[in-house]
Short mmCIF file of N, CA and C in Angstrom, two decimals:
data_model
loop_
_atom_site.label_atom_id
_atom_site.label_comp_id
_atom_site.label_asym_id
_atom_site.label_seq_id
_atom_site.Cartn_x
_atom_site.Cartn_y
_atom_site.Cartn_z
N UNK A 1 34.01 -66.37 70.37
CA UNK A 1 34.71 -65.42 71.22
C UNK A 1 36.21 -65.53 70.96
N UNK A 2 36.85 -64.60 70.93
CA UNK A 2 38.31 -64.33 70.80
C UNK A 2 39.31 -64.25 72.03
N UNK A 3 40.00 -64.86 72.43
CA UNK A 3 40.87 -64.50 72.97
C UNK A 3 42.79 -64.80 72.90
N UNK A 4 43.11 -62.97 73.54
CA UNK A 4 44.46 -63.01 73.09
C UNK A 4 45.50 -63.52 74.55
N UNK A 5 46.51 -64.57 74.53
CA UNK A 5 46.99 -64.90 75.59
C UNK A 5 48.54 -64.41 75.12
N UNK A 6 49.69 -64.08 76.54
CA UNK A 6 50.38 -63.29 75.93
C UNK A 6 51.55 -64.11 76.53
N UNK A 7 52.60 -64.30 75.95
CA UNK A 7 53.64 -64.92 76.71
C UNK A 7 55.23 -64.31 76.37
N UNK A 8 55.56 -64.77 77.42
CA UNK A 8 57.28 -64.11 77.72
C UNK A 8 57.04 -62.92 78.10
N UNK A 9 58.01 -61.46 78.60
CA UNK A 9 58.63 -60.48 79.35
C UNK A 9 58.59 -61.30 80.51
N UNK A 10 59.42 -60.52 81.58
CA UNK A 10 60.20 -60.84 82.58
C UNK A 10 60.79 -59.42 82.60
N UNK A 11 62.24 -59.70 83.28
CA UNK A 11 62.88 -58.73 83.81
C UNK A 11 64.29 -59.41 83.05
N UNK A 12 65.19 -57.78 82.93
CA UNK A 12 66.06 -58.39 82.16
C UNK A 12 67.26 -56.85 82.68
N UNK A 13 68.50 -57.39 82.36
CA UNK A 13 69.39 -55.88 82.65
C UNK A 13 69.27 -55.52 81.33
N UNK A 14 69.48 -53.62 81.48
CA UNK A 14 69.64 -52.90 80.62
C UNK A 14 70.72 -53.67 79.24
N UNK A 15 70.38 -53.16 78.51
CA UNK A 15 70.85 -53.92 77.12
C UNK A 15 70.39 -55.63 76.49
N UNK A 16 70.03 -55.88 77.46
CA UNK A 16 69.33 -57.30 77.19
C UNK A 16 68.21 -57.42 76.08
N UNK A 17 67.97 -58.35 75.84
CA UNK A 17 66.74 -59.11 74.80
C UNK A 17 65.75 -59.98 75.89
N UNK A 18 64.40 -59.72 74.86
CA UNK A 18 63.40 -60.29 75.39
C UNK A 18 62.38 -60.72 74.51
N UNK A 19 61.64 -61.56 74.07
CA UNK A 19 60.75 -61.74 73.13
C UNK A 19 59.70 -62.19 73.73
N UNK A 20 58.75 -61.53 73.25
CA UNK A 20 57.09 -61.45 73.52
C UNK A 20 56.10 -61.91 72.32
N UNK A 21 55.37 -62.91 72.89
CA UNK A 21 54.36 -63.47 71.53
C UNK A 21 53.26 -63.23 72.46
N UNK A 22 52.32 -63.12 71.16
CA UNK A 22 50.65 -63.33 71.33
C UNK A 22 49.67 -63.81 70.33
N UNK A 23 48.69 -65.32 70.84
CA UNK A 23 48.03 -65.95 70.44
C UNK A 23 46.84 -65.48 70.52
N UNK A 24 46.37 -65.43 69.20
CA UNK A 24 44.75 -65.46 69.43
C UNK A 24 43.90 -66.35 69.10
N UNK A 25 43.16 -66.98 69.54
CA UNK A 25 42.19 -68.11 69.36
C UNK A 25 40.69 -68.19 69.36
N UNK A 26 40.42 -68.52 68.72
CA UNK A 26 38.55 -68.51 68.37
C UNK A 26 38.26 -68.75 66.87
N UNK A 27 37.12 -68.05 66.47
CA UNK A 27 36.77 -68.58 64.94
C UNK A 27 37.40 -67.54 64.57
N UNK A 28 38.48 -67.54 63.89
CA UNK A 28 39.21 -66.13 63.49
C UNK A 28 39.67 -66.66 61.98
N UNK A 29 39.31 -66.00 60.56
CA UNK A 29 39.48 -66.39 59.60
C UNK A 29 40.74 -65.81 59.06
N UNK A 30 40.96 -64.93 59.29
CA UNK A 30 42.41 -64.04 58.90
C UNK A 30 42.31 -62.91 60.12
N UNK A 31 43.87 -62.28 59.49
CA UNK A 31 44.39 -61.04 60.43
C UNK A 31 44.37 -59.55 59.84
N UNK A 32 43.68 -59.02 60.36
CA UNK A 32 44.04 -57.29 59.96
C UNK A 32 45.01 -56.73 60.57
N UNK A 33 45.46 -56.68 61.75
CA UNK A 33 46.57 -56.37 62.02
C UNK A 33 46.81 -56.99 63.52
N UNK A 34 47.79 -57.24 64.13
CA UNK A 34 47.42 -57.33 65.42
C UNK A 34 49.57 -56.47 65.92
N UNK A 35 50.06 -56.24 66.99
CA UNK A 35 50.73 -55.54 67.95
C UNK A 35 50.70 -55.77 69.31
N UNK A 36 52.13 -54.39 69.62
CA UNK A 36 51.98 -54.34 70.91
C UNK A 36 51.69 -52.67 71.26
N UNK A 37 51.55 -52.68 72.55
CA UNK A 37 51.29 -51.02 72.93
C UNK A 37 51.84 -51.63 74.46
N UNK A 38 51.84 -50.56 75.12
CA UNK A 38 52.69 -50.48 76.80
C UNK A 38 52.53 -49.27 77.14
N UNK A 39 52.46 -49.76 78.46
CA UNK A 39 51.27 -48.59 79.45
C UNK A 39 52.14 -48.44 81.06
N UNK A 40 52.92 -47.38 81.54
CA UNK A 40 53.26 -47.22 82.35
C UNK A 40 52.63 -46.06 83.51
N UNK A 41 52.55 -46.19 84.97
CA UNK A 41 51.71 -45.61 85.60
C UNK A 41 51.51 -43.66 85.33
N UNK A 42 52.49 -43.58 84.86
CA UNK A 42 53.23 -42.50 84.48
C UNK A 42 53.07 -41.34 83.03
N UNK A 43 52.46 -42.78 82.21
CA UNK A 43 52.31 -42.16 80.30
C UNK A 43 50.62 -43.04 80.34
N UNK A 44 50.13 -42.47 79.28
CA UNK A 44 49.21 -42.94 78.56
C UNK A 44 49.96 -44.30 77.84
N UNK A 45 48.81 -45.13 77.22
CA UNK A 45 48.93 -46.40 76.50
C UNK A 45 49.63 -45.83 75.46
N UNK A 46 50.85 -46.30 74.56
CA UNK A 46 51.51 -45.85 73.83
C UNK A 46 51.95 -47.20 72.52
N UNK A 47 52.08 -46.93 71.33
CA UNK A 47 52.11 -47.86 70.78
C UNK A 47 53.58 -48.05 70.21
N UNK A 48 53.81 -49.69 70.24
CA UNK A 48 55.21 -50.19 70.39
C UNK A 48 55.69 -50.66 68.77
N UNK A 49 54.74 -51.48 68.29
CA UNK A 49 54.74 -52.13 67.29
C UNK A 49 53.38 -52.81 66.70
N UNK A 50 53.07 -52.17 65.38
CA UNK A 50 51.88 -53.24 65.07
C UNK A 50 52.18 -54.03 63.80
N UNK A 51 51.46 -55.13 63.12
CA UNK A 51 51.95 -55.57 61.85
C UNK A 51 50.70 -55.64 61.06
N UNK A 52 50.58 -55.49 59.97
CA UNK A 52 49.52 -56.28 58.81
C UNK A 52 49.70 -57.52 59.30
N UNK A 53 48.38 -58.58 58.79
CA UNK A 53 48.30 -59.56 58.10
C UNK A 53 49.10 -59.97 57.29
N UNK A 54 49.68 -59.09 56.07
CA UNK A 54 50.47 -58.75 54.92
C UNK A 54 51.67 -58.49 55.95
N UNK A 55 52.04 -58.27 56.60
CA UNK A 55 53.51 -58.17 56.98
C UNK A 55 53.85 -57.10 57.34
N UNK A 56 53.37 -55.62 57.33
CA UNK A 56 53.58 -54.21 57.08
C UNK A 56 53.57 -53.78 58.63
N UNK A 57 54.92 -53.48 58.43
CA UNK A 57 55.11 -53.31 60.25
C UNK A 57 54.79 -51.74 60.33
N UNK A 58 54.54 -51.44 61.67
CA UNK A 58 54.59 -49.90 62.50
C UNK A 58 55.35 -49.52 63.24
N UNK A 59 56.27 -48.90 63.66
CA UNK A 59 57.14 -48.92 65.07
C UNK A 59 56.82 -47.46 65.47
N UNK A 60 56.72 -47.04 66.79
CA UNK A 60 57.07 -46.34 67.92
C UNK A 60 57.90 -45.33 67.37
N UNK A 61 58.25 -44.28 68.03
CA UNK A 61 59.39 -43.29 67.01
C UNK A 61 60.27 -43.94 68.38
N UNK A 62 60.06 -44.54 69.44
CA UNK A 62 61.14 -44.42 70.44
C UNK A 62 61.69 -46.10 69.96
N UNK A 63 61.24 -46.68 69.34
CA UNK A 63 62.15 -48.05 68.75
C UNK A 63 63.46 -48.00 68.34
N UNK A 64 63.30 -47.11 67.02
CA UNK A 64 64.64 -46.97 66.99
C UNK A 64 65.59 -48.08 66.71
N UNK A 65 64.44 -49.08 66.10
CA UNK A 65 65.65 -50.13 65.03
C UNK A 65 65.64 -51.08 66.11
N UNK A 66 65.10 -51.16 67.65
CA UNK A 66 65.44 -52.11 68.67
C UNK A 66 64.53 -53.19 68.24
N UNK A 67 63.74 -52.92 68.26
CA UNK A 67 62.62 -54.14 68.40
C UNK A 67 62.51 -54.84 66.71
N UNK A 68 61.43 -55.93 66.53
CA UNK A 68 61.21 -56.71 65.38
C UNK A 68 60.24 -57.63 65.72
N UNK A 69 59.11 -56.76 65.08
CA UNK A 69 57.56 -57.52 65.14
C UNK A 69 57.38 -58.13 63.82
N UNK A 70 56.81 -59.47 64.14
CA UNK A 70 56.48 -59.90 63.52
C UNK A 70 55.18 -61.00 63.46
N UNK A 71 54.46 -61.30 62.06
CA UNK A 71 53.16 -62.49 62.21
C UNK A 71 53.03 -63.92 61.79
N UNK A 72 52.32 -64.44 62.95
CA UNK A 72 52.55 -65.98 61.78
C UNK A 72 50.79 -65.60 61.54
N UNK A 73 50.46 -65.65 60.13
CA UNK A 73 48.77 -65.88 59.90
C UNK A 73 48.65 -67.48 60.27
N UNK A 74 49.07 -68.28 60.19
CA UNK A 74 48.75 -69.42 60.44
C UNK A 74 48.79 -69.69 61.56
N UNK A 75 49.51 -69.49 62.49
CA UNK A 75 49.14 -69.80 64.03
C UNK A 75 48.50 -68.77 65.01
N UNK A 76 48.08 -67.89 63.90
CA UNK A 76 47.58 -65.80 64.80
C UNK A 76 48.39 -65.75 65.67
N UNK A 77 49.64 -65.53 65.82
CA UNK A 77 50.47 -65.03 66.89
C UNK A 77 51.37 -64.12 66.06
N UNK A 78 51.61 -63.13 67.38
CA UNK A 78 52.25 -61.85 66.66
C UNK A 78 53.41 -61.74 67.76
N UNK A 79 54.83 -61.54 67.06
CA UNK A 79 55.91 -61.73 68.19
C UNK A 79 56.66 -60.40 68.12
N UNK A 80 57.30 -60.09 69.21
CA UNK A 80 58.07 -58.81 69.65
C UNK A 80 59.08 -59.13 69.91
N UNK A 81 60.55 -58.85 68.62
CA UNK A 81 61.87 -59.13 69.45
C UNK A 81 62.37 -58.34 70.08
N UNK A 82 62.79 -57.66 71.17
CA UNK A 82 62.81 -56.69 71.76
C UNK A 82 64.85 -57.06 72.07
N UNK A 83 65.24 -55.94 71.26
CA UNK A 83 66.73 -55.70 71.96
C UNK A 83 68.00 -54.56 72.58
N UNK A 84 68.79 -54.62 73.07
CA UNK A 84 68.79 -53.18 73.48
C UNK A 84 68.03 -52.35 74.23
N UNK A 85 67.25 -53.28 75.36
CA UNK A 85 66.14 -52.79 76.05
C UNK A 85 67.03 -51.57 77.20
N UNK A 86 66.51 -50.75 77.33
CA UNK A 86 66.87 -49.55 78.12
C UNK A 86 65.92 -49.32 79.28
N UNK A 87 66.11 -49.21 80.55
CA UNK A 87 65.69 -48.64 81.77
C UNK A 87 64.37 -48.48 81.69
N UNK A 88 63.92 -47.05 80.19
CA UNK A 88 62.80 -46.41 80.28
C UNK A 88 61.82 -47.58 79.24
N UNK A 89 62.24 -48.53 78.76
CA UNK A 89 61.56 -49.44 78.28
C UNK A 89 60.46 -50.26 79.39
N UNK A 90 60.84 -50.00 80.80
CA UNK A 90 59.85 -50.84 82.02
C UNK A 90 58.62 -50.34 81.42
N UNK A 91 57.85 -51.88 81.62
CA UNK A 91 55.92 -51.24 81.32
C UNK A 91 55.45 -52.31 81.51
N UNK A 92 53.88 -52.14 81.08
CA UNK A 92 53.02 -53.12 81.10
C UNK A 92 52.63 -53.46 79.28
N UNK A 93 53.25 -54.65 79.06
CA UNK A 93 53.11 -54.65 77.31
C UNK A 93 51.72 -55.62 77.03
N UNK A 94 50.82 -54.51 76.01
CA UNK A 94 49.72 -55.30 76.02
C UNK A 94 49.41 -55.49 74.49
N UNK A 95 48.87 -56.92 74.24
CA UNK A 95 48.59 -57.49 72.81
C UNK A 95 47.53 -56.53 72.46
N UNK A 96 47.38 -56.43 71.01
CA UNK A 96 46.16 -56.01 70.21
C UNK A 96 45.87 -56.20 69.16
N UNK A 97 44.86 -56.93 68.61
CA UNK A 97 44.42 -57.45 67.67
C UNK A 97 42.69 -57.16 67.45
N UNK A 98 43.26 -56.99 66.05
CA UNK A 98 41.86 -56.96 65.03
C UNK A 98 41.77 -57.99 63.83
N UNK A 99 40.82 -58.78 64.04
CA UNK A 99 40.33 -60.18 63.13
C UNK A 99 39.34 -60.28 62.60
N UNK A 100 39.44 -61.05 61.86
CA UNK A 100 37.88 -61.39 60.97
C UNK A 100 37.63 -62.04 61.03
N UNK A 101 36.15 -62.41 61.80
CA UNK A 101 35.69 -63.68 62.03
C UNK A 101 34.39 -63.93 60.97
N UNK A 102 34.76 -63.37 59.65
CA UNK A 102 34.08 -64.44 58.71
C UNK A 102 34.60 -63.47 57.46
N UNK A 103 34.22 -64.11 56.30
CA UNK A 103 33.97 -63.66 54.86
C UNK A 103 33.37 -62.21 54.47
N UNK A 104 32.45 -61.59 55.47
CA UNK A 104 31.78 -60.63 55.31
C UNK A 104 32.37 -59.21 55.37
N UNK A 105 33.26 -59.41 56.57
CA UNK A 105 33.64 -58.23 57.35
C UNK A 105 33.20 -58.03 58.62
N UNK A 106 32.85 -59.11 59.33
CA UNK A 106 32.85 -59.05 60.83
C UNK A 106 34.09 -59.11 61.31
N UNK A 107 34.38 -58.11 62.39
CA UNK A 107 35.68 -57.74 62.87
C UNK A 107 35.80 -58.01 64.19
N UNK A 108 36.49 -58.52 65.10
CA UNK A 108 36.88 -58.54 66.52
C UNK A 108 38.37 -57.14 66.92
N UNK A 109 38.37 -56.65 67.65
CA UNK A 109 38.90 -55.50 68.28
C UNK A 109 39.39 -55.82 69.78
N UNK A 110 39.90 -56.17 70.21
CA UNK A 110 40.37 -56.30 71.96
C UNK A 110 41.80 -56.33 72.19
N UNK A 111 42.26 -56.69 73.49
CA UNK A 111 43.25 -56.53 73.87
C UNK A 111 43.74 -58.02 74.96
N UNK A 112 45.29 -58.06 74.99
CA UNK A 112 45.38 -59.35 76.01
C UNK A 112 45.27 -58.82 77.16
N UNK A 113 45.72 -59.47 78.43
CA UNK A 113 45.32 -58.74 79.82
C UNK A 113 46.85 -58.21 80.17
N UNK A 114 47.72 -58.12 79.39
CA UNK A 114 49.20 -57.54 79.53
C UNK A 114 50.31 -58.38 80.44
N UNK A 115 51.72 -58.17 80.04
CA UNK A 115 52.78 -58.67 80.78
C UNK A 115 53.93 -57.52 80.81
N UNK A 116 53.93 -57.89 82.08
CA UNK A 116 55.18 -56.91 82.62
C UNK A 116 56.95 -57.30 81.62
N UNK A 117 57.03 -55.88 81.39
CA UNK A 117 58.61 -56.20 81.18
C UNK A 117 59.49 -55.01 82.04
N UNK A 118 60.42 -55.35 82.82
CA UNK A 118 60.78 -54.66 83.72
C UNK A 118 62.89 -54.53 83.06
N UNK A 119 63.18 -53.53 82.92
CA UNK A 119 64.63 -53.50 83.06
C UNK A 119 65.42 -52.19 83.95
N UNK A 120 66.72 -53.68 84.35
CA UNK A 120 67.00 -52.28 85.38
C UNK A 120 68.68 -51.99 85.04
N UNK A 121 68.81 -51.14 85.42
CA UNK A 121 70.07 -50.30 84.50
C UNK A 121 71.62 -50.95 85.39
#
């Protein structure tokens, strides 16, 4: 069984930094990709940042050069430097990862249970 645990956001003033990691743990042989996405009561789940295994980042069109995801394959954690955070950045930021738990092509797909990042102007 896989699971992703998620650490750091908080609350921070507008323009501030925040960095967000997420561990995944179980029989996990490598990484296909894992990210973030953030979900406010307001928008659909929206995606923030994802990375390869290989390194090959994704960003958001609303990033905008702020953030810097990145992977360790060796410890499966995937980190979010988040800077220049703005007002409309408040959400619920949730891990996502896809792994391989063997040689074959068995894949794991889930999500962490999310952490708040809150900024106020």
């Amino acid at each position: 069984q896989v699971q992703l645990v998620e650490y750091g956001g908080g609350s921070v003033q507008a323009g501030g930094s925040l960095r967000l990691s997420c561990a995944a743990s179980g029989n996990i042989v490598g990484i296909n990709d894992m990210g973030w996405y953030r979900q406010t009561p307001e928008k659909e789940r929206e995606l923030v940042a994802v990375i390869t295994g290989s390194g090959v980042p994704e960003y958001g069109d609303f990033v905008k050069g702020r953030f810097t995801v990145s992977v360790d394959n060796a410890k499966k954690t995937v980190s979010l430097q988040m800077s220049n955070l703005k007002p409309e950045d408040t959400a619920v930021y949730y891990c996502n990862a896809e792994v391989r738990l063997d040689l074959v092509g068995t894949t794991w797909h889930g999500w962490g249970q999310g952490t708040r990042v809150a900024v106020s102007s």
